[in-house]
PDB file of C-alpha atoms in Angstrom:
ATOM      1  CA  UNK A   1     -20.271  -2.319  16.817  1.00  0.00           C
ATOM      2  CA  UNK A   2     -19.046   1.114  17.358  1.00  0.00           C
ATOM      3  CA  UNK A   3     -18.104   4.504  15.638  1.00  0.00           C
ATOM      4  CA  UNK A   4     -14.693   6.134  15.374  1.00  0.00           C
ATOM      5  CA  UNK A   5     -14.987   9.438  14.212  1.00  0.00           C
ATOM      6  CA  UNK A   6     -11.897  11.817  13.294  1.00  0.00           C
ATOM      7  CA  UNK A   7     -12.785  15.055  12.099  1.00  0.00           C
ATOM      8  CA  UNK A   8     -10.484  16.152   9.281  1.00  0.00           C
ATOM      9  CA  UNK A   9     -11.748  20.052   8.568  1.00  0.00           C
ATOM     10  CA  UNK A  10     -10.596  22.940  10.976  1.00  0.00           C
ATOM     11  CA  UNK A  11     -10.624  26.206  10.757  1.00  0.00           C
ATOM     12  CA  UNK A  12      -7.407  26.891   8.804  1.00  0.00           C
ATOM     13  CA  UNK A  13      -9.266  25.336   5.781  1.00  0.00           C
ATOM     14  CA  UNK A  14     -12.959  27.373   5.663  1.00  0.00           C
ATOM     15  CA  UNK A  15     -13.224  30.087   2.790  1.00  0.00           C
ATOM     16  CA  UNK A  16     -15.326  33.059   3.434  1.00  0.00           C
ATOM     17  CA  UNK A  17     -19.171  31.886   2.828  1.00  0.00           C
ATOM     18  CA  UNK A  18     -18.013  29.379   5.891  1.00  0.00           C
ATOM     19  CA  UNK A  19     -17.599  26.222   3.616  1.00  0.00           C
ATOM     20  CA  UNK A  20     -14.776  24.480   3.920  1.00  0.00           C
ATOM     21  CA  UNK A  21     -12.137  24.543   1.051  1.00  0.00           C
ATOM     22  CA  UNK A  22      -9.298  22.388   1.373  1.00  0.00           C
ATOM     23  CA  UNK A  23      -7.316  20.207   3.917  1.00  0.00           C
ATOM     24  CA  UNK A  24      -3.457  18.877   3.852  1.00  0.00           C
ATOM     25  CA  UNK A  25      -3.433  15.150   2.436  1.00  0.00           C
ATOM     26  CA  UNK A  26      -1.266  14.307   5.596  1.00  0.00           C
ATOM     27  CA  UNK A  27      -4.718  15.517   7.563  1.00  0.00           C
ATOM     28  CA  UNK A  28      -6.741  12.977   5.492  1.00  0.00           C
ATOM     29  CA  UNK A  29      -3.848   9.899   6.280  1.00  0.00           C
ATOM     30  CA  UNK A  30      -3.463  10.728   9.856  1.00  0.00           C
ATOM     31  CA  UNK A  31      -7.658  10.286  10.549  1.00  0.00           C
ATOM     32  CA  UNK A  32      -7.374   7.587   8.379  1.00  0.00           C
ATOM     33  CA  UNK A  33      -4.875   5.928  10.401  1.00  0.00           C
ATOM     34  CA  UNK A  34      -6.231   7.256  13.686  1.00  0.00           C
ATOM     35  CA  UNK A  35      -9.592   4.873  12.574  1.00  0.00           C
ATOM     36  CA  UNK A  36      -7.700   1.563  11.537  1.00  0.00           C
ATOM     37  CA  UNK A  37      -5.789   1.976  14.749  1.00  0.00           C
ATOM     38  CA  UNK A  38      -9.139   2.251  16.558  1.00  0.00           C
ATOM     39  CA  UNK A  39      -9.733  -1.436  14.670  1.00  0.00           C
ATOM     40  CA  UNK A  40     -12.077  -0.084  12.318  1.00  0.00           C
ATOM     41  CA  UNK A  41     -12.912  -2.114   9.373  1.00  0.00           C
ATOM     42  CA  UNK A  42     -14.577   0.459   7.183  1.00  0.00           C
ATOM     43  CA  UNK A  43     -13.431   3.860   6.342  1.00  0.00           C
ATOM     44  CA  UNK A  44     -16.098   5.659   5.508  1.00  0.00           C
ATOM     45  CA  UNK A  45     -15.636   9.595   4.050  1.00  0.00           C
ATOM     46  CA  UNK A  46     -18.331  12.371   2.357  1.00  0.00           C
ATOM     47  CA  UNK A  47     -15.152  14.532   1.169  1.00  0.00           C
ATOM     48  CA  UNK A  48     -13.004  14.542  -2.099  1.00  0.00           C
ATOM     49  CA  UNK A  49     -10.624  16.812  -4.002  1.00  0.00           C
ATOM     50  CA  UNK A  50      -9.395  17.285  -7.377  1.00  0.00           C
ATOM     51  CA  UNK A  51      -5.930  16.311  -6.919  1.00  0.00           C
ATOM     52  CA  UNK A  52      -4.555  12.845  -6.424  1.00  0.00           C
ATOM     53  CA  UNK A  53      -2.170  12.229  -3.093  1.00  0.00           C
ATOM     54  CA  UNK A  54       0.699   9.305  -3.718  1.00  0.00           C
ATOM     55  CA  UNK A  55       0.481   9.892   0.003  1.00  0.00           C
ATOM     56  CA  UNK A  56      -3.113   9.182   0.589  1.00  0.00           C
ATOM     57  CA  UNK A  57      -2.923   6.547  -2.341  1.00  0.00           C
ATOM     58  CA  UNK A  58      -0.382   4.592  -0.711  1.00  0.00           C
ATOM     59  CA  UNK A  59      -1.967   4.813   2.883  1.00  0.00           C
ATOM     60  CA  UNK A  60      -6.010   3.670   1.160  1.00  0.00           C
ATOM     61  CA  UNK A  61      -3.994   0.707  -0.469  1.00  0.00           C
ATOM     62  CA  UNK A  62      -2.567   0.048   2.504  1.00  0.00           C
ATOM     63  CA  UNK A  63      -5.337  -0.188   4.657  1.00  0.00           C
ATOM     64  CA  UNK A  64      -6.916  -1.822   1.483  1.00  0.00           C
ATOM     65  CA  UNK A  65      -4.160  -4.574   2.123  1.00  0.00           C
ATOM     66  CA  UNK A  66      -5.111  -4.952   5.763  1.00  0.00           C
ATOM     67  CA  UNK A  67      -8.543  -5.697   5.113  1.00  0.00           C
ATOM     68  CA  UNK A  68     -10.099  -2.266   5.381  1.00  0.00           C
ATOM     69  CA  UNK A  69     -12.877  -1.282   3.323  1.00  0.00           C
ATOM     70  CA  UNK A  70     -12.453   2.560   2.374  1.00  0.00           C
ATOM     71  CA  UNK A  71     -15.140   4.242   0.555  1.00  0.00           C
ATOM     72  CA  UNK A  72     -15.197   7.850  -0.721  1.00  0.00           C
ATOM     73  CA  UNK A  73     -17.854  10.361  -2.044  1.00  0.00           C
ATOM     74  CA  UNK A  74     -17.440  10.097  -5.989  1.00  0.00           C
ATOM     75  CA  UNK A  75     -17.933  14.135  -5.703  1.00  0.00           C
ATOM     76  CA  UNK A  76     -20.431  16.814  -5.497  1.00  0.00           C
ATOM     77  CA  UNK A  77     -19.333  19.097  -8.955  1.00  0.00           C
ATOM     78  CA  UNK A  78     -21.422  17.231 -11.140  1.00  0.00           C
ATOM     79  CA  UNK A  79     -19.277  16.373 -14.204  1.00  0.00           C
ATOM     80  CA  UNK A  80     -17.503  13.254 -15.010  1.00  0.00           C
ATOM     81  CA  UNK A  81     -13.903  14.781 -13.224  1.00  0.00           C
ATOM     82  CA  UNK A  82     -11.904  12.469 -10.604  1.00  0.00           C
ATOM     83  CA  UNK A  83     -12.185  13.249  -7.111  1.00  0.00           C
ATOM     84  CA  UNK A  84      -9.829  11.838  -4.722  1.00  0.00           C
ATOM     85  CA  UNK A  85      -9.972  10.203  -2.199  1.00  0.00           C
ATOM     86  CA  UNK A  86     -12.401   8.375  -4.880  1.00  0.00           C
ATOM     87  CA  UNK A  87     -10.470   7.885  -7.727  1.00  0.00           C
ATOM     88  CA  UNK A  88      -8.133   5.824  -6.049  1.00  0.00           C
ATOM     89  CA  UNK A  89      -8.463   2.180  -7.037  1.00  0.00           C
ATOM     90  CA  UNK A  90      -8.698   0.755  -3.308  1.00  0.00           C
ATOM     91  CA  UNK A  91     -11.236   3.156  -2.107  1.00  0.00           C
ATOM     92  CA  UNK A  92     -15.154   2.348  -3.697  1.00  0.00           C
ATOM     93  CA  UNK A  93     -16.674   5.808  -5.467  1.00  0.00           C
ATOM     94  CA  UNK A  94     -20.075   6.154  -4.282  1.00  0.00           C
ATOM     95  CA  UNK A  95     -22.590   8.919  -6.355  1.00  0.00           C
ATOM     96  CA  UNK A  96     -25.768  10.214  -5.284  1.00  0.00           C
ATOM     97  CA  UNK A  97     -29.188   9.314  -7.197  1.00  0.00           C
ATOM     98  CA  UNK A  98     -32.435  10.806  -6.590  1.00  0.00           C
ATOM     99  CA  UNK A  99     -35.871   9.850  -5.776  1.00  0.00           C
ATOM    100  CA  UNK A 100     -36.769   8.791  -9.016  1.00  0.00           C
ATOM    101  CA  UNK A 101     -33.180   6.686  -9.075  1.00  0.00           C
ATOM    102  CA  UNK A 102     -31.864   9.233 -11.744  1.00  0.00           C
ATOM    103  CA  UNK A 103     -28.080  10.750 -11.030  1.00  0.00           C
ATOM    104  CA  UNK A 104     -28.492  13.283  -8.774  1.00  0.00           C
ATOM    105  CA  UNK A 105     -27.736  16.791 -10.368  1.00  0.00           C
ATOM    106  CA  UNK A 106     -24.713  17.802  -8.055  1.00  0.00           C
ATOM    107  CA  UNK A 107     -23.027  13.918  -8.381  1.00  0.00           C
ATOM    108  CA  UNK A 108     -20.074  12.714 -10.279  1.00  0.00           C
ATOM    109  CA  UNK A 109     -20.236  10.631 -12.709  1.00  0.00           C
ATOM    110  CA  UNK A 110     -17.478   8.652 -13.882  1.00  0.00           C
ATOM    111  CA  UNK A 111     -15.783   5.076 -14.807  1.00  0.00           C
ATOM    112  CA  UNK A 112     -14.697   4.927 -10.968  1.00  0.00           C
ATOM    113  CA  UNK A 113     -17.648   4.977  -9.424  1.00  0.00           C
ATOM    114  CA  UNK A 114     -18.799   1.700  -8.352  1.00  0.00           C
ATOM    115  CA  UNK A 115     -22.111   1.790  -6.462  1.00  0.00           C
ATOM    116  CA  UNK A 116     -24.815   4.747  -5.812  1.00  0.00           C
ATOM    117  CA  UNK A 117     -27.260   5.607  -2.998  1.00  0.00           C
ATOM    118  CA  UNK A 118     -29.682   7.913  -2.475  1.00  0.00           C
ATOM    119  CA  UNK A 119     -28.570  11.406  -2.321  1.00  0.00           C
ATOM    120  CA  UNK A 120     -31.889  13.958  -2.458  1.00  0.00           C
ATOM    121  CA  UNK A 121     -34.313  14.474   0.347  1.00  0.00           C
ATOM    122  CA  UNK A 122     -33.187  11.177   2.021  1.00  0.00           C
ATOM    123  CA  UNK A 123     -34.807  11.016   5.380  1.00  0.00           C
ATOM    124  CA  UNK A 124     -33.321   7.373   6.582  1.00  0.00           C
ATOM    125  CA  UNK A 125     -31.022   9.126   8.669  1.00  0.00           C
ATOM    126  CA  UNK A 126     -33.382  11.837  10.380  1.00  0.00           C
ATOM    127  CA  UNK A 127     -36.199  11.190  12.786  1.00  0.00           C
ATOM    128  CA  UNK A 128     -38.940  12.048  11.771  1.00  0.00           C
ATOM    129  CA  UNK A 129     -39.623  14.595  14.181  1.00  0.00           C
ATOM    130  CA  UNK A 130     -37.155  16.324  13.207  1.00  0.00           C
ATOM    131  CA  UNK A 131     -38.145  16.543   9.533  1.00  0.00           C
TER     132      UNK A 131
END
């Protein structure tokens, strides 16, 4: 097994306080298609947006149709709004619980998501060293 990884944030899209803000949907489609060309059969992606793409809708369902699975963050506003690329109906919304397996205060919550994983002081992916 191996890892493709695209980065989809540059410079162009970070606000002052060094977050970034926003990317073009054709951004999003491009790594998307950069990582089924690489073979990959899951599209994984910790990013979302208020607005819904046709664009990135029709490239998910596409790559949907070609056996890819995509999965999405379900979004980090905590409210029950669609975030895309979530909210599209080939791409699985994940949210964020807690510890105590309670929604995690910063996760959407809404009838597309469709699984949820810890979220809050996860240390699965950190050596322990390190933590």
């Amino acid at each position: 097994m191996s890892l493709h990884v695209v980065k989809v944030f540059g410079t162009n899209g970070y606000s002052g306080d060094g977050q970034c803000s926003w990317t073009y949907s054709s951004t999003l489609v491009d790594a998307a298609n950069r990582c089924a060309s690489a073979g990959a059969k899951i599209i994984s992606m910790s990013l979302g947006g208020p607005s819904a793409s046709t664009t990135e809708s029709n490239a998910f369902q596409g790559h949907y149709n070609n056996g890819i699975l995509n999965i999405a963050a379900a979004g980090n506003d905590g409210n029950s709004a669609l975030s895309y690329p979530a909210g599209y109906p080939s791409v699985v919304s994940v949210a964020a619980v807690d510890q105590n397996n309670v929604k995690a205060s910063f996760s959407q919550f809404n009838a597309e998501v469709e699984l949820s994983g810890p979220g809050v002081d996860t240390l699965s992916t950190t050596p322990l060293a390190m933590a």
